Coordinates of C-alpha atoms in Angstrom, one line a residue:
M1 CA -7.3 20.8 14.4
K2 CA -4.8 20.7 16.9
I3 CA -3.0 17.4 17.6
D4 CA 0.1 17.0 20.0
K5 CA 1.9 14.0 19.9
Q6 CA 1.1 13.0 22.1
N7 CA -2.6 12.8 22.0
L8 CA -1.1 10.0 19.3
I9 CA -1.6 6.3 18.9
Q10 CA 1.6 4.5 18.8
G11 CA 2.2 1.7 17.1
S12 CA 4.7 -0.8 14.4
S13 CA 3.6 -0.1 11.3
Y14 CA 1.4 3.0 12.2
L15 CA 0.2 5.7 13.9
R16 CA -3.5 8.0 13.5
S17 CA -4.6 10.7 15.9
H18 CA -6.5 9.9 19.3
E19 CA -9.0 12.7 18.8
K20 CA -12.8 11.4 19.2
Q21 CA -13.2 12.6 15.5
S22 CA -10.7 10.0 14.7
F23 CA -12.5 8.4 11.5
D24 CA -13.8 4.8 11.1
R25 CA -13.7 3.5 8.1
V26 CA -14.8 0.4 9.3
N27 CA -18.1 1.0 10.2
Y28 CA -18.7 4.3 7.7
I29 CA -18.6 1.6 4.3
I30 CA -21.3 -0.3 6.8
E31 CA -23.3 2.2 7.0
N32 CA -23.4 3.6 3.7
M33 CA -22.5 0.5 2.1
S34 CA -25.8 1.3 0.3
D35 CA -23.9 3.1 -1.9
N36 CA -21.5 0.8 -2.5
L37 CA -21.5 0.9 -6.4
A38 CA -21.4 -3.2 -6.2
Y39 CA -24.3 -3.3 -4.2
I40 CA -26.4 -1.2 -6.7
E41 CA -24.9 -2.9 -9.5
E42 CA -26.1 -6.6 -7.3
I43 CA -30.0 -4.6 -7.1
K44 CA -29.2 -3.8 -10.7
K45 CA -28.8 -7.1 -12.2
Q46 CA -31.4 -9.1 -10.1
N47 CA -33.9 -6.6 -10.7
L48 CA -35.1 -6.0 -7.8
L49 CA -37.4 -3.7 -7.0
N50 CA -39.0 -5.1 -3.3
E51 CA -37.2 -3.2 -0.1
N52 CA -36.7 -6.3 2.0
D53 CA -35.3 -7.7 -1.2
K54 CA -33.3 -4.6 -1.4
Q55 CA -32.6 -5.3 2.5
K56 CA -31.4 -8.7 2.5
I57 CA -28.9 -8.6 0.2
L58 CA -27.5 -4.7 1.5
N59 CA -27.0 -7.2 4.7
K60 CA -25.5 -9.7 2.8
F61 CA -23.5 -7.3 1.4
K62 CA -22.5 -5.7 5.7
D63 CA -21.3 -9.1 6.7
R64 CA -19.5 -9.6 4.2
F65 CA -17.6 -6.9 5.1
R66 CA -17.6 -7.7 7.5
N67 CA -16.0 -10.7 7.6
Y68 CA -13.8 -9.3 5.4
R69 CA -11.9 -6.9 8.1
S70 CA -11.9 -10.0 10.7
S71 CA -10.4 -12.1 8.6
W72 CA -8.3 -9.6 7.4
K73 CA -6.5 -9.6 11.3
N74 CA -8.1 -13.0 12.7
N75 CA -6.2 -15.2 9.3
P76 CA -3.0 -14.8 9.6
K77 CA -3.3 -15.2 13.5
E78 CA -5.3 -18.3 13.4
A79 CA -3.4 -20.3 10.0
Y80 CA 0.0 -19.9 11.8
S81 CA -1.6 -20.9 14.7
N82 CA -3.3 -24.3 13.5
N83 CA -0.7 -25.6 11.2
N84 CA -3.6 -25.2 8.7
F85 CA -2.6 -22.8 5.4
K86 CA -5.0 -24.6 2.9
D87 CA -7.9 -22.9 4.5
Y88 CA -8.0 -19.4 3.4
E89 CA -7.8 -17.6 0.4
P90 CA -6.3 -14.0 -0.4
L91 CA -8.1 -10.5 0.8
C92 CA -6.5 -8.5 -1.5
L93 CA -5.4 -8.7 -4.6
D94 CA -2.7 -5.7 -5.3
I95 CA -2.4 -5.4 -8.8
E96 CA 0.5 -3.4 -10.8
T97 CA -2.2 -1.1 -13.3
A98 CA 1.0 1.7 -13.4
A99 CA 4.3 0.9 -12.2
I100 CA 5.8 4.2 -13.2
C101 CA 5.9 6.9 -11.0
D102 CA 6.9 10.2 -11.4
L103 CA 8.1 11.3 -8.7
A104 CA 11.6 10.6 -7.2
C105 CA 11.3 10.8 -4.3
P106 CA 14.0 9.9 -1.1
H107 CA 12.0 7.5 0.5
C108 CA 11.0 5.0 -2.0
Y109 CA 12.6 2.3 -3.6
R110 CA 12.5 3.1 -6.7
E111 CA 16.0 5.2 -6.2
Y112 CA 17.9 1.4 -5.6
I113 CA 15.2 -1.0 -7.3
I114 CA 14.9 0.1 -10.9
T115 CA 11.0 -0.5 -12.5
P116 CA 9.7 -0.7 -15.0
D117 CA 7.5 2.9 -16.5
K118 CA 4.9 0.6 -17.7
I119 CA 1.2 -0.2 -17.2
M120 CA -1.0 -2.4 -17.1
N121 CA -2.6 -3.3 -20.4
F122 CA -7.4 -3.9 -19.9
D123 CA -7.4 -7.7 -20.6
L124 CA -4.3 -9.3 -18.3
Y125 CA -6.6 -6.6 -15.4
K126 CA -9.5 -8.3 -16.7
E127 CA -9.1 -11.8 -16.2
I128 CA -7.3 -10.5 -12.7
I129 CA -10.5 -9.2 -12.2
D130 CA -12.2 -12.0 -13.2
T131 CA -10.3 -14.4 -11.4
A132 CA -11.3 -12.9 -8.1
V133 CA -14.2 -12.5 -7.8
K134 CA -14.9 -16.4 -9.1
W135 CA -12.6 -16.8 -6.0
K136 CA -14.7 -14.1 -3.5
V137 CA -11.6 -11.9 -3.2
P138 CA -13.6 -8.7 -1.6
S139 CA -11.5 -6.3 -1.9
V140 CA -8.3 -4.8 -4.7
K141 CA -6.0 -2.4 -4.9
L142 CA -4.9 -1.4 -8.2
N143 CA -1.1 0.0 -7.7
W144 CA 1.9 -1.1 -5.9
R145 CA 4.9 0.7 -7.4
G146 CA 3.8 3.4 -9.1
E147 CA 1.6 6.2 -9.8
P148 CA -1.9 4.5 -10.5
L149 CA -3.1 8.1 -12.5
L150 CA -0.9 7.9 -15.0
N151 CA -3.0 5.3 -16.8
P152 CA -4.9 6.8 -19.1
K153 CA -8.1 4.3 -18.6
L154 CA -7.4 3.7 -14.4
S155 CA -11.0 4.9 -14.1
E156 CA -12.0 2.1 -16.5
F157 CA -10.7 -0.2 -14.0
I158 CA -12.4 0.5 -10.9
L159 CA -15.6 0.4 -12.4
Y160 CA -15.0 -2.9 -14.6
A161 CA -13.9 -4.2 -11.3
K162 CA -17.2 -2.8 -9.0
K163 CA -19.4 -4.1 -11.7
K164 CA -18.4 -7.2 -11.2
G165 CA -18.4 -6.5 -7.6
I166 CA -15.7 -6.3 -6.1
L167 CA -16.2 -5.3 -2.6
E168 CA -13.8 -2.7 -1.8
V169 CA -11.5 -0.5 -4.7
S170 CA -9.0 1.3 -3.7
I171 CA -6.0 3.3 -4.7
N172 CA -2.8 4.9 -3.7
T173 CA -1.8 8.5 -5.3
N174 CA 0.9 11.2 -5.3
A175 CA -2.4 13.0 -6.4
T176 CA 0.1 14.9 -8.7
N177 CA -2.3 13.8 -11.7
L178 CA -5.6 14.6 -10.5
S179 CA -7.3 17.3 -12.0
E180 CA -10.3 18.2 -11.7
E181 CA -11.8 15.9 -14.6
K182 CA -9.5 12.9 -12.7
A183 CA -11.7 13.6 -10.2
N184 CA -14.8 13.4 -11.2
S185 CA -14.0 10.4 -13.4
L186 CA -12.8 8.7 -10.4
I187 CA -15.8 9.5 -7.7
E188 CA -18.3 8.3 -11.2
S189 CA -16.0 5.0 -11.3
G190 CA -17.3 3.8 -8.0
L191 CA -13.8 4.0 -6.7
D192 CA -14.0 3.1 -2.6
L193 CA -10.9 4.5 -1.2
I194 CA -7.9 7.0 -1.7
I195 CA -4.9 7.0 -0.4
Y196 CA -3.1 10.1 -0.4
S197 CA 0.7 10.4 -0.7
F198 CA 1.4 13.5 0.5
D199 CA 5.4 14.1 3.0
G200 CA 5.4 16.8 5.5
G201 CA 4.1 20.7 6.6
T202 CA 4.8 22.5 5.2
K203 CA 5.9 23.9 1.4
K204 CA 10.1 23.8 1.7
T205 CA 9.7 19.8 2.9
Y206 CA 7.0 18.7 0.6
E207 CA 8.8 19.5 -1.9
K208 CA 12.2 18.4 -0.7
M209 CA 11.0 14.9 -0.1
R210 CA 8.4 14.5 -3.4
P211 CA 10.9 16.4 -6.1
S212 CA 9.4 15.2 -9.3
R213 CA 11.8 13.2 -12.3
F214 CA 9.9 15.7 -15.4
K215 CA 8.6 19.0 -14.5
E216 CA 8.7 21.0 -11.1
N217 CA 6.5 19.2 -8.1
K218 CA 4.7 22.2 -6.1
F219 CA 3.3 21.5 -3.0
E220 CA 0.2 25.0 -3.9
K221 CA -0.8 22.7 -5.9
V222 CA -0.3 19.1 -5.1
Y223 CA -2.4 20.7 -2.0
Q224 CA -5.5 22.7 -3.8
N225 CA -5.6 18.9 -5.9
I226 CA -6.5 17.2 -3.2
K227 CA -8.6 20.3 -1.7
S228 CA -10.6 19.9 -4.9
F229 CA -11.0 17.2 -4.8
N230 CA -13.1 17.6 -1.4
E231 CA -14.6 19.9 -2.8
I232 CA -16.1 17.8 -6.2
K233 CA -17.6 15.5 -3.5
I234 CA -19.1 16.7 -1.8
K235 CA -21.1 19.1 -4.4
K236 CA -21.9 15.3 -6.0
S237 CA -22.8 14.5 -3.0
K238 CA -21.6 11.1 -2.6
K239 CA -20.0 9.8 0.4
F240 CA -17.4 7.2 -2.1
P241 CA -14.6 7.4 -2.3
I242 CA -12.9 7.4 1.7
T243 CA -10.2 10.3 1.8
K244 CA -6.5 9.6 3.4
I245 CA -3.8 11.0 4.2
Q246 CA -0.4 9.4 5.3
M247 CA 2.5 11.2 5.7
V248 CA 6.0 8.8 6.5
L249 CA 8.0 10.0 10.1
T250 CA 11.7 10.9 9.2
N251 CA 13.5 13.3 10.2
E252 CA 12.7 16.2 8.3
T253 CA 8.5 15.5 8.5
R254 CA 8.3 14.8 12.4
N255 CA 8.5 18.1 13.9
E256 CA 5.5 18.2 10.7
I257 CA 2.8 16.2 12.5
N258 CA 1.3 19.3 13.7
Q259 CA 0.7 21.1 10.0
F260 CA 0.4 18.7 8.3
F261 CA -3.1 17.5 10.0
D262 CA -3.7 21.4 10.0
L263 CA -3.5 20.5 6.1
F264 CA -5.6 18.2 5.9
S265 CA -7.9 17.6 8.3
N266 CA -10.8 19.7 7.5
C267 CA -10.1 18.4 3.8
V268 CA -9.6 14.6 4.0
D269 CA -11.0 11.3 5.5
D270 CA -8.3 10.0 7.3
V271 CA -4.9 12.2 8.6
T272 CA -2.1 9.6 9.4
V273 CA 1.0 9.6 9.8
T274 CA 3.2 6.2 8.8
Q275 CA 6.2 4.9 10.1
Y276 CA 9.4 4.7 8.3
T277 CA 10.5 2.4 6.8
E278 CA 13.9 1.2 4.7
R279 CA 14.7 1.1 1.7
G280 CA 17.6 1.5 -0.2
G281 CA 18.7 4.6 1.0
N282 CA 19.6 4.8 4.5
L283 CA 18.5 7.7 5.9
D284 CA 18.7 9.1 8.6
T285 CA 15.5 8.7 10.6
V286 CA 17.2 10.0 14.6
D287 CA 19.3 13.0 15.6
A288 CA 22.5 12.9 17.3
S289 CA 21.2 12.7 20.4
K290 CA 19.1 10.1 20.2
R291 CA 21.9 7.8 18.3
K292 CA 24.0 8.6 20.8
T293 CA 21.2 7.1 23.5
L294 CA 20.7 3.9 21.4
Q295 CA 24.0 3.3 20.8
N296 CA 24.8 3.7 24.5
Y297 CA 21.7 0.7 24.7
L298 CA 22.9 -0.8 22.5
T299 CA 26.9 -1.0 23.5
K300 CA 25.8 -2.1 27.4
N301 CA 23.4 -5.1 26.3
N302 CA 25.9 -6.6 24.1
L303 CA 23.7 -6.5 20.5
S304 CA 24.7 -5.1 17.3
N305 CA 25.0 -2.1 15.8
D306 CA 22.3 -3.4 12.8
T307 CA 19.7 -4.3 15.9
N308 CA 16.8 -2.6 13.6
F309 CA 14.5 -0.4 15.8
Y310 CA 12.7 3.2 14.8
V311 CA 11.6 6.5 17.1
G312 CA 7.5 6.8 17.2
A313 CA 6.0 10.7 16.8
D314 CA 6.1 10.2 21.4
D315 CA 10.4 11.1 20.0
K316 CA 10.8 7.4 22.4
I317 CA 13.4 4.4 20.6
Y318 CA 12.0 1.2 19.8
V319 CA 14.5 -1.9 19.8
S320 CA 13.6 -4.8 18.2
T321 CA 14.2 -8.3 20.4
G322 CA 13.5 -10.8 17.9
R323 CA 11.1 -11.8 14.5
K324 CA 7.8 -13.0 14.2
P325 CA 5.9 -14.0 11.2
C326 CA 4.4 -11.8 8.5
D327 CA 0.7 -11.3 8.2
Q328 CA 1.1 -10.3 4.3
L329 CA 1.5 -14.7 3.8
F330 CA -2.2 -14.9 4.3
Q331 CA -3.9 -11.4 3.6
R332 CA -2.6 -10.4 -0.5
L333 CA -0.3 -11.8 -3.1
M334 CA 1.4 -8.4 -4.8
I335 CA 0.5 -8.5 -9.5
T336 CA 3.4 -6.6 -11.3
F337 CA 1.9 -4.9 -14.5
D338 CA 3.0 -7.4 -16.0
G339 CA 1.9 -10.4 -14.0
R340 CA 4.4 -11.7 -11.8
V341 CA 3.3 -12.7 -8.1
A342 CA 4.7 -11.5 -5.1
M343 CA 4.5 -12.3 -1.6
C344 CA 4.4 -9.4 -0.3
C345 CA 4.4 -4.6 -0.9
H346 CA 8.0 -5.0 0.9
D347 CA 9.6 -7.3 -2.4
W348 CA 10.5 -4.3 -4.7
G349 CA 10.3 -6.1 -8.2
A350 CA 9.2 -9.1 -7.2
Q351 CA 12.9 -10.4 -6.5
H352 CA 11.3 -13.2 -4.4
C353 CA 9.0 -13.9 -7.2
L354 CA 7.0 -17.1 -6.8
G355 CA 5.2 -17.9 -10.4
F356 CA 3.7 -16.0 -13.7
I357 CA 0.4 -15.3 -15.0
N358 CA 0.7 -13.9 -18.1
K359 CA 4.0 -14.8 -20.7
R360 CA 4.8 -11.0 -21.1
S361 CA 6.5 -11.2 -17.6
F362 CA 8.9 -13.3 -19.1
N363 CA 10.4 -10.1 -20.9
I364 CA 11.8 -7.9 -17.8
E365 CA 15.2 -8.8 -18.7
K366 CA 14.9 -6.2 -21.6
T367 CA 12.6 -4.0 -20.3
I368 CA 15.3 -3.6 -17.5
D369 CA 17.9 -3.3 -19.7
E370 CA 16.4 -0.8 -21.4
L371 CA 16.0 0.8 -17.9
E372 CA 20.1 1.1 -17.2
K373 CA 21.0 2.0 -19.8
N374 CA 18.5 5.3 -20.0
I375 CA 20.1 5.0 -15.9
I376 CA 23.4 6.2 -17.4
N377 CA 23.3 7.8 -19.4
K378 CA 21.0 10.2 -18.4
K379 CA 17.9 10.6 -19.8
K380 CA 15.7 12.8 -19.4
G381 CA 13.8 11.3 -16.1
F382 CA 16.3 9.0 -15.5
E383 CA 18.5 11.8 -13.5
L384 CA 17.6 11.3 -9.8
L385 CA 17.7 7.4 -10.7
V386 CA 21.5 7.2 -10.3
N387 CA 21.7 5.4 -7.6
A388 CA 18.9 2.3 -8.3
K389 CA 20.5 -0.5 -9.8
R390 CA 19.2 -4.0 -10.9
P391 CA 16.6 -6.1 -8.8
N392 CA 18.3 -9.0 -7.1
K393 CA 16.5 -12.2 -8.0
F394 CA 16.7 -14.1 -4.5
N395 CA 13.2 -17.0 -6.4
E396 CA 13.1 -18.2 -10.1
P397 CA 10.5 -20.2 -10.7
E398 CA 9.6 -22.1 -13.8
K399 CA 9.2 -19.9 -16.8
K400 CA 5.4 -21.3 -17.0
I401 CA 2.1 -19.8 -16.4
S402 CA -0.1 -20.6 -13.5
S403 CA -3.2 -19.6 -11.7
L404 CA -3.3 -17.0 -9.6
G405 CA -5.0 -19.8 -6.9
E406 CA -2.1 -22.8 -8.2
I407 CA 0.6 -20.1 -6.9
W408 CA -0.9 -19.1 -3.5
T409 CA -2.0 -23.3 -2.6
G410 CA 2.1 -23.5 -4.0
D411 CA 4.5 -25.3 -2.4
E412 CA 6.9 -21.7 -2.6
L413 CA 4.5 -20.0 -1.2
N414 CA 4.3 -22.8 1.7
K415 CA 8.2 -23.0 2.6
I416 CA 7.6 -19.6 3.2
R417 CA 4.9 -19.5 5.4
K418 CA 6.7 -22.6 7.5
I419 CA 9.7 -20.3 8.4
H420 CA 8.0 -17.7 9.1
Q421 CA 5.4 -20.2 11.8
S422 CA 9.0 -20.4 13.3
K423 CA 10.2 -17.3 13.6
Q424 CA 13.4 -18.0 10.9
L425 CA 13.1 -14.9 9.4
D426 CA 17.1 -14.6 8.2
K427 CA 16.4 -18.0 6.1
I428 CA 14.7 -16.1 2.9
D429 CA 17.2 -13.2 1.5
I430 CA 13.8 -10.5 0.9
C431 CA 12.7 -11.2 4.5
K432 CA 15.7 -10.6 6.8
K433 CA 16.3 -7.3 5.2
C434 CA 12.6 -6.3 5.6
D435 CA 12.1 -3.3 7.5
F436 CA 8.5 -3.6 7.6
K437 CA 7.6 -2.9 11.4
D438 CA 4.7 -4.9 12.3
T439 CA 7.7 -8.1 11.8
Y440 CA 9.7 -7.0 14.6
E441 CA 8.7 -7.2 18.5
W442 CA 9.6 -4.2 19.8
K443 CA 10.7 -2.8 23.0
K444 CA 10.9 0.8 24.6
I445 CA 15.0 1.6 26.0
N446 CA 13.8 5.3 26.9

């Protein structure tokens, strides 16, 4: 389908097709809840044969999902408004099943902050999932800084979560390793959502934006992997996983939105363009004329040259007029491969570490030392990481093992929430430098 840039809904953090066939993920999941593996496993566990009993359980699962998605939007607003931080539990755990990645994308933190080439062990993962189940956490995302398909046990990880009753299990992947065998395994594991990261509507742009660390990364192969996954899913008559693809809006991709939609509209459920978020590369996202318009506006209004801005898919310039509290502080926790806990997905490297759930995380400095040597020596696979530096330490919690519950309700995270509530985000180092669009108020200037 052909998508005109004017037919994209303008949002602070994402842009989506405005056409009638835009994918409604929430309704799709509710309508197809009987195919959710967590529901199927619950029916087996209760040994239910009566259709009325099955329907009651199915309705409970549907209600649970509705509540989860409603709470995702409403909990942060209510908590900040009511000054009540204790009655809200996390809605998602982002679990770093693999910190390693095979690409070296110029718009990724990995190129600027040293990131371990490690995977999570199954024992730690099971502890996290078991905690999530007791906590009734509805959703887990099985990646953060790395490529989850590089964990050879990923499908086992997914299946474990689904059999334990996790309502929604999702992953983000670059699809470079999405072979037919892995596709079959992921589909059978009960995965609910797979999100592809793919930048560009042409071979030239894609291969520029997504260079490989170890071997050539070819547009044709990855594109075919994504198409094949869809074909396998159709052949198996499976409703899940939902497939979504997203492209970051940069100077290179800005004029390829139509091509991007044309490439994937027939083989992916949901096609999305996301705003570029600064992650250390200082990539230029505007052309000379827009840069001039922006500079004139800043000068005329006596604003700093550091004022945050972005250019939407509608080619309009948006300038920040202030900060606002981050919703993530009441939505999710990030857990690294070794058991460090970070407060949000933009706290790359857990630079503002909230605590530890595993002793393995006490040895992270040794891991960073090894990686730093590899980068300095330009070891194979590290040649494109020459700009990566050691992560900062904005907070150093006591080296003791805590539970996720203790960290979620602990003094450190509540202190951060208080600061966000007062809209004084600049008092927190990691938040001051954050470019996450949803933490800013925006004004269109042209």
